[in-house]
Coordinates of C-alpha atoms in Angstrom, one line a residue:
M1 CA 69.7 -32.0 -92.3
R2 CA 70.4 -35.0 -94.5
I3 CA 74.0 -36.2 -94.6
G4 CA 75.2 -38.6 -97.2
L5 CA 78.2 -41.0 -96.8
I6 CA 80.0 -42.0 -99.9
A7 CA 82.0 -44.8 -98.5
G8 CA 83.0 -48.4 -99.2
D9 CA 82.5 -49.1 -95.5
P10 CA 79.9 -46.9 -93.9
G11 CA 80.5 -48.8 -90.7
H12 CA 84.1 -47.5 -90.4
P13 CA 84.6 -46.5 -86.7
V14 CA 84.9 -42.8 -87.3
L15 CA 82.1 -42.7 -89.8
A16 CA 79.9 -44.8 -87.6
A17 CA 80.5 -42.7 -84.5
T18 CA 79.9 -39.5 -86.5
A19 CA 76.6 -40.9 -87.9
A20 CA 75.5 -41.9 -84.4
L21 CA 76.1 -38.3 -83.2
L22 CA 74.2 -36.8 -86.1
V23 CA 71.2 -39.2 -85.6
E24 CA 71.1 -38.4 -81.9
R25 CA 70.8 -34.7 -82.8
G26 CA 67.8 -35.4 -85.1
H27 CA 69.5 -35.5 -88.5
E28 CA 69.3 -38.1 -91.2
V29 CA 72.3 -40.1 -92.4
V30 CA 72.2 -42.1 -95.6
A31 CA 74.9 -44.3 -97.2
V32 CA 75.3 -43.7 -100.9
P33 CA 74.6 -46.2 -102.4
P34 CA 72.9 -47.9 -99.4
A35 CA 74.6 -51.2 -98.7
G36 CA 72.5 -54.2 -98.0
P37 CA 73.3 -57.7 -96.8
A38 CA 73.3 -59.0 -100.3
G39 CA 75.6 -57.4 -102.8
E40 CA 77.1 -55.1 -100.2
A41 CA 80.5 -55.1 -101.8
A42 CA 79.1 -54.2 -105.2
E43 CA 76.8 -51.5 -103.9
A44 CA 79.6 -50.0 -101.9
E45 CA 81.5 -49.5 -105.2
G46 CA 78.5 -48.1 -106.9
L47 CA 77.7 -51.1 -109.0
G48 CA 74.3 -52.0 -110.5
P49 CA 72.9 -55.5 -110.2
T50 CA 74.8 -56.8 -113.3
G51 CA 78.1 -55.5 -112.0
E52 CA 78.2 -52.5 -114.3
A53 CA 78.6 -49.0 -112.9
A54 CA 75.1 -47.6 -111.9
P55 CA 74.3 -44.1 -113.2
A56 CA 74.4 -41.4 -110.6
E57 CA 70.7 -40.6 -111.2
E58 CA 69.9 -44.2 -110.1
L59 CA 72.0 -44.0 -107.0
V60 CA 70.8 -40.5 -106.0
P61 CA 67.5 -39.5 -107.6
A62 CA 67.0 -35.8 -108.4
G63 CA 64.7 -35.2 -105.5
E64 CA 66.8 -37.0 -102.9
L65 CA 70.0 -34.9 -102.8
A66 CA 71.5 -34.7 -99.3
D67 CA 72.5 -31.4 -97.8
V68 CA 76.2 -32.5 -97.8
Y69 CA 78.1 -35.6 -98.7
L70 CA 81.2 -37.0 -96.9
L71 CA 83.5 -38.5 -99.5
K72 CA 85.5 -41.3 -97.8
A73 CA 85.8 -43.7 -100.7
R74 CA 88.4 -43.0 -103.4
T75 CA 87.5 -45.6 -106.1
P76 CA 86.9 -44.3 -109.7
R77 CA 83.2 -44.9 -109.3
A78 CA 83.0 -43.0 -106.0
M79 CA 84.9 -40.1 -107.6
A80 CA 82.6 -40.0 -110.6
L81 CA 79.6 -40.1 -108.3
A82 CA 81.0 -37.2 -106.1
G83 CA 81.7 -35.1 -109.2
E84 CA 78.2 -35.6 -110.5
L85 CA 76.7 -34.7 -107.1
E86 CA 78.7 -31.5 -107.1
R87 CA 77.5 -30.6 -110.6
R88 CA 74.0 -31.1 -109.3
G89 CA 74.7 -28.5 -106.6
A90 CA 75.4 -30.7 -103.6
P91 CA 78.5 -29.9 -101.5
V92 CA 81.0 -32.8 -101.1
V93 CA 83.7 -33.0 -98.3
N94 CA 86.4 -33.2 -99.5
S95 CA 85.7 -32.1 -103.1
A96 CA 86.1 -34.6 -105.8
A97 CA 88.9 -32.6 -107.4
A98 CA 90.9 -32.2 -104.1
T99 CA 90.5 -35.9 -103.4
E100 CA 91.6 -36.9 -106.8
L101 CA 94.7 -34.7 -106.6
C102 CA 95.8 -36.5 -103.5
Q103 CA 95.7 -39.8 -105.3
D104 CA 98.5 -38.9 -107.7
R105 CA 101.8 -38.6 -105.7
V106 CA 103.5 -36.7 -108.6
R107 CA 100.9 -34.0 -108.7
M108 CA 100.7 -33.9 -104.9
A109 CA 104.5 -33.3 -104.6
G110 CA 104.5 -30.8 -107.4
L111 CA 101.7 -28.7 -105.8
A112 CA 103.3 -28.9 -102.4
R113 CA 106.8 -27.9 -103.5
A114 CA 105.4 -25.1 -105.7
A115 CA 103.6 -23.7 -102.6
G116 CA 106.9 -23.8 -100.6
L117 CA 105.9 -26.7 -98.4
P118 CA 108.8 -29.0 -97.3
F119 CA 107.7 -32.0 -99.3
A120 CA 110.0 -34.9 -100.0
A121 CA 111.6 -34.9 -103.4
T122 CA 109.4 -37.2 -105.4
A123 CA 110.3 -38.5 -108.9
A124 CA 108.0 -40.3 -111.3
A125 CA 109.8 -43.5 -112.2
G126 CA 107.5 -45.3 -114.7
L127 CA 106.7 -48.9 -114.2
L128 CA 108.5 -50.7 -111.4
G129 CA 109.6 -53.5 -113.7
E130 CA 111.6 -50.9 -115.8
L131 CA 113.0 -48.9 -112.9
A132 CA 116.5 -47.6 -113.1
A133 CA 117.3 -47.5 -109.4
P134 CA 118.6 -44.2 -107.8
A135 CA 121.1 -44.3 -105.0
Y136 CA 120.3 -46.8 -102.2
P137 CA 118.6 -46.6 -99.9
F138 CA 115.4 -45.0 -101.3
V139 CA 111.7 -45.2 -100.7
L140 CA 109.5 -46.7 -103.4
K141 CA 105.8 -45.9 -103.6
S142 CA 102.9 -46.5 -105.9
R143 CA 102.3 -43.4 -108.0
H144 CA 98.6 -43.7 -107.3
S145 CA 97.7 -43.6 -103.6
R146 CA 95.1 -46.2 -102.6
R147 CA 94.4 -48.9 -100.0
H148 CA 97.1 -51.6 -100.0
D149 CA 99.4 -49.7 -102.4
L150 CA 103.1 -50.1 -102.5
V151 CA 105.2 -48.3 -99.9
A152 CA 108.6 -49.9 -99.3
R153 CA 112.2 -49.1 -98.4
V154 CA 114.7 -50.4 -100.9
D155 CA 118.2 -50.9 -99.5
G156 CA 119.8 -52.8 -102.4
P157 CA 119.3 -54.7 -105.7
A158 CA 118.0 -57.8 -104.0
R159 CA 115.1 -56.0 -102.4
L160 CA 114.4 -54.2 -105.7
R161 CA 114.2 -57.4 -107.6
E162 CA 111.9 -58.9 -105.0
L163 CA 109.5 -56.0 -105.3
A164 CA 109.7 -56.0 -109.1
E165 CA 108.6 -59.6 -109.2
R166 CA 105.4 -58.8 -107.4
W167 CA 104.7 -55.3 -108.8
A168 CA 106.3 -55.2 -112.2
D169 CA 103.5 -53.3 -113.9
E170 CA 102.9 -50.8 -111.0
P171 CA 103.5 -47.1 -111.9
V172 CA 105.8 -45.9 -109.1
V173 CA 107.6 -42.9 -107.6
T174 CA 110.8 -42.7 -105.7
Q175 CA 111.7 -40.5 -102.7
P176 CA 115.0 -40.2 -100.8
F177 CA 115.1 -42.2 -97.6
V178 CA 114.9 -39.9 -94.6
P179 CA 116.4 -41.8 -91.5
G180 CA 114.6 -39.6 -89.0
T181 CA 113.9 -41.1 -85.6
G182 CA 112.1 -44.2 -86.8
W183 CA 108.7 -42.7 -85.9
D184 CA 106.2 -41.3 -88.3
Q185 CA 104.5 -38.1 -87.2
K186 CA 100.8 -38.4 -88.1
L187 CA 98.7 -35.3 -88.1
W188 CA 95.1 -35.3 -89.0
V189 CA 93.0 -32.2 -89.6
I190 CA 89.2 -31.9 -89.4
D191 CA 87.9 -28.5 -90.2
G192 CA 90.9 -26.8 -88.7
Q193 CA 91.2 -29.0 -85.6
V194 CA 94.5 -30.9 -85.4
F195 CA 94.8 -34.4 -84.1
A196 CA 98.1 -36.2 -83.9
A197 CA 100.0 -39.4 -82.9
R198 CA 103.4 -40.9 -83.5
R199 CA 103.6 -44.4 -85.1
R200 CA 106.6 -46.6 -85.5
S201 CA 107.6 -46.5 -89.1
E202 CA 107.3 -49.6 -91.2
L203 CA 110.3 -48.4 -93.1
A204 CA 112.6 -48.0 -90.1
S205 CA 115.1 -50.5 -88.9
G206 CA 115.9 -51.3 -85.2
S207 CA 113.7 -52.0 -82.2
G208 CA 110.0 -51.3 -82.0
E209 CA 107.0 -53.0 -83.6
P210 CA 106.0 -51.4 -86.9
G211 CA 102.7 -49.5 -86.6
Q212 CA 103.0 -49.2 -82.8
A213 CA 101.3 -45.9 -81.8
A214 CA 102.2 -43.4 -79.1
D215 CA 100.4 -40.3 -78.0
W216 CA 102.1 -37.1 -79.2
E217 CA 101.4 -33.4 -79.0
P218 CA 102.8 -31.7 -82.1
P219 CA 104.8 -28.5 -81.6
A220 CA 102.9 -25.4 -82.7
E221 CA 104.9 -25.0 -85.9
R222 CA 104.0 -28.5 -87.0
A223 CA 100.4 -28.0 -86.4
A224 CA 100.6 -24.8 -88.4
L225 CA 102.3 -26.7 -91.2
A226 CA 99.5 -29.2 -91.2
L227 CA 96.9 -26.4 -91.5
R228 CA 98.9 -24.8 -94.3
V229 CA 98.6 -28.1 -96.2
G230 CA 94.8 -27.9 -96.1
E231 CA 94.9 -24.4 -97.5
V232 CA 97.2 -25.4 -100.4
F233 CA 95.3 -28.6 -101.3
G234 CA 91.7 -27.3 -100.6
L235 CA 91.0 -30.0 -98.0
D236 CA 88.8 -30.0 -95.0
V237 CA 89.5 -33.6 -93.7
Y238 CA 93.0 -34.9 -94.4
G239 CA 96.1 -36.4 -93.0
V240 CA 99.7 -35.3 -93.2
D241 CA 102.7 -37.7 -92.7
L242 CA 105.8 -36.0 -91.4
L243 CA 109.4 -37.2 -90.7
D244 CA 112.2 -35.3 -88.9
G245 CA 114.6 -34.2 -91.7
P246 CA 118.1 -33.1 -91.2
A247 CA 117.1 -29.4 -91.0
E248 CA 113.3 -29.3 -91.0
P249 CA 110.3 -31.6 -91.0
V250 CA 109.7 -33.3 -94.3
I251 CA 106.2 -34.1 -95.6
V252 CA 106.1 -37.5 -97.2
D253 CA 102.4 -37.9 -97.9
V254 CA 99.0 -36.2 -97.8
N255 CA 95.8 -38.2 -97.5
A256 CA 92.3 -37.1 -98.2
F257 CA 89.8 -38.2 -95.6
P258 CA 92.0 -40.7 -93.6
G259 CA 90.6 -42.9 -90.9
V260 CA 91.6 -40.8 -87.8
R261 CA 91.1 -43.9 -85.6
G262 CA 91.4 -43.6 -81.9
R263 CA 91.5 -39.8 -81.7
P264 CA 89.1 -38.5 -79.0
G265 CA 87.0 -35.7 -80.5
A266 CA 87.4 -36.6 -84.1
P267 CA 83.8 -37.8 -84.6
E268 CA 82.5 -34.7 -83.0
A269 CA 84.6 -32.5 -85.2
L270 CA 83.5 -34.4 -88.3
A271 CA 79.8 -34.1 -87.3
A272 CA 80.2 -30.3 -86.7
L273 CA 81.9 -29.9 -90.1
A274 CA 79.1 -31.8 -91.9
L275 CA 76.4 -29.6 -90.3
R276 CA 78.4 -26.4 -90.9
V277 CA 78.7 -27.1 -94.6
A278 CA 75.1 -28.2 -94.9
A279 CA 73.9 -25.0 -93.2
E280 CA 76.0 -22.9 -95.5
R281 CA 74.4 -24.5 -98.5
A282 CA 70.9 -24.1 -97.0
R283 CA 71.2 -20.4 -96.5
P284 CA 71.5 -19.3 -100.1
L285 CA 68.9 -21.9 -101.1
A286 CA 66.5 -20.4 -98.6
G287 CA 67.2 -16.9 -99.9
Q288 CA 66.1 -18.1 -103.3
G289 CA 62.8 -19.4 -101.9
H290 CA 63.3 -23.1 -102.7
G291 CA 65.2 -24.6 -99.7
Q292 CA 64.9 -28.3 -99.2
G293 CA 62.4 -29.2 -96.5
R294 CA 63.4 -31.8 -93.9

């Protein structure tokens, strides 16, 4: 099988470990577009030599489609490429549509709450520089989820002014602050397998270093909740951030194709998922008499 990686960093630990497993088993793994020593950053974003977006046909010629693509990047160019590959018949994990949905926190919250999931109340608030603050404390987030986006706890006007000076033109959402235990519950799902950890919340006050991780085995009902998120959002590889609410767990974010760092078994699960999806695609093609030879 040929497995394509749509990623800004194909050397990401989980992707690299997954690729190594696939290659060991005799499969081909290709980065799309392939990153070279020169112009690596531009190629990782799908740029041509002049800095313009390269057409999908140049990045993946018609006769070189992979059997499946793993969509780790979430840039507009990566999303456009994934959508074009899907139109040409290649399966993409996660789909471009599901990945794009998880980038808009308003749409994300709306879908989750409509499906009965216990998602934090999320309100679109326009540009941060024009925000009329709700009751303090509250959580402020970029509306559009991406690397290095805004996620902050706002305890009063001084903190709000500080953030507005840096992020005035940022479209934002607000969520009620959930005190919880000071630990975020991180659940990652790969093709139905649940991995988990607890991490000290960056929004919590008190002792403990933000980001500090601890092993954690989620209760069965929380693992089931994470699996339900995948059904609702149409995701195969995703993360769910939970907090302990006053009466029930509260989902505060859903991430398409997160890093899943340091979780034993994650690369194996991802490799198995890629091969399963590729095999499912190959079967109907073989039945039509024009399967791809490898």
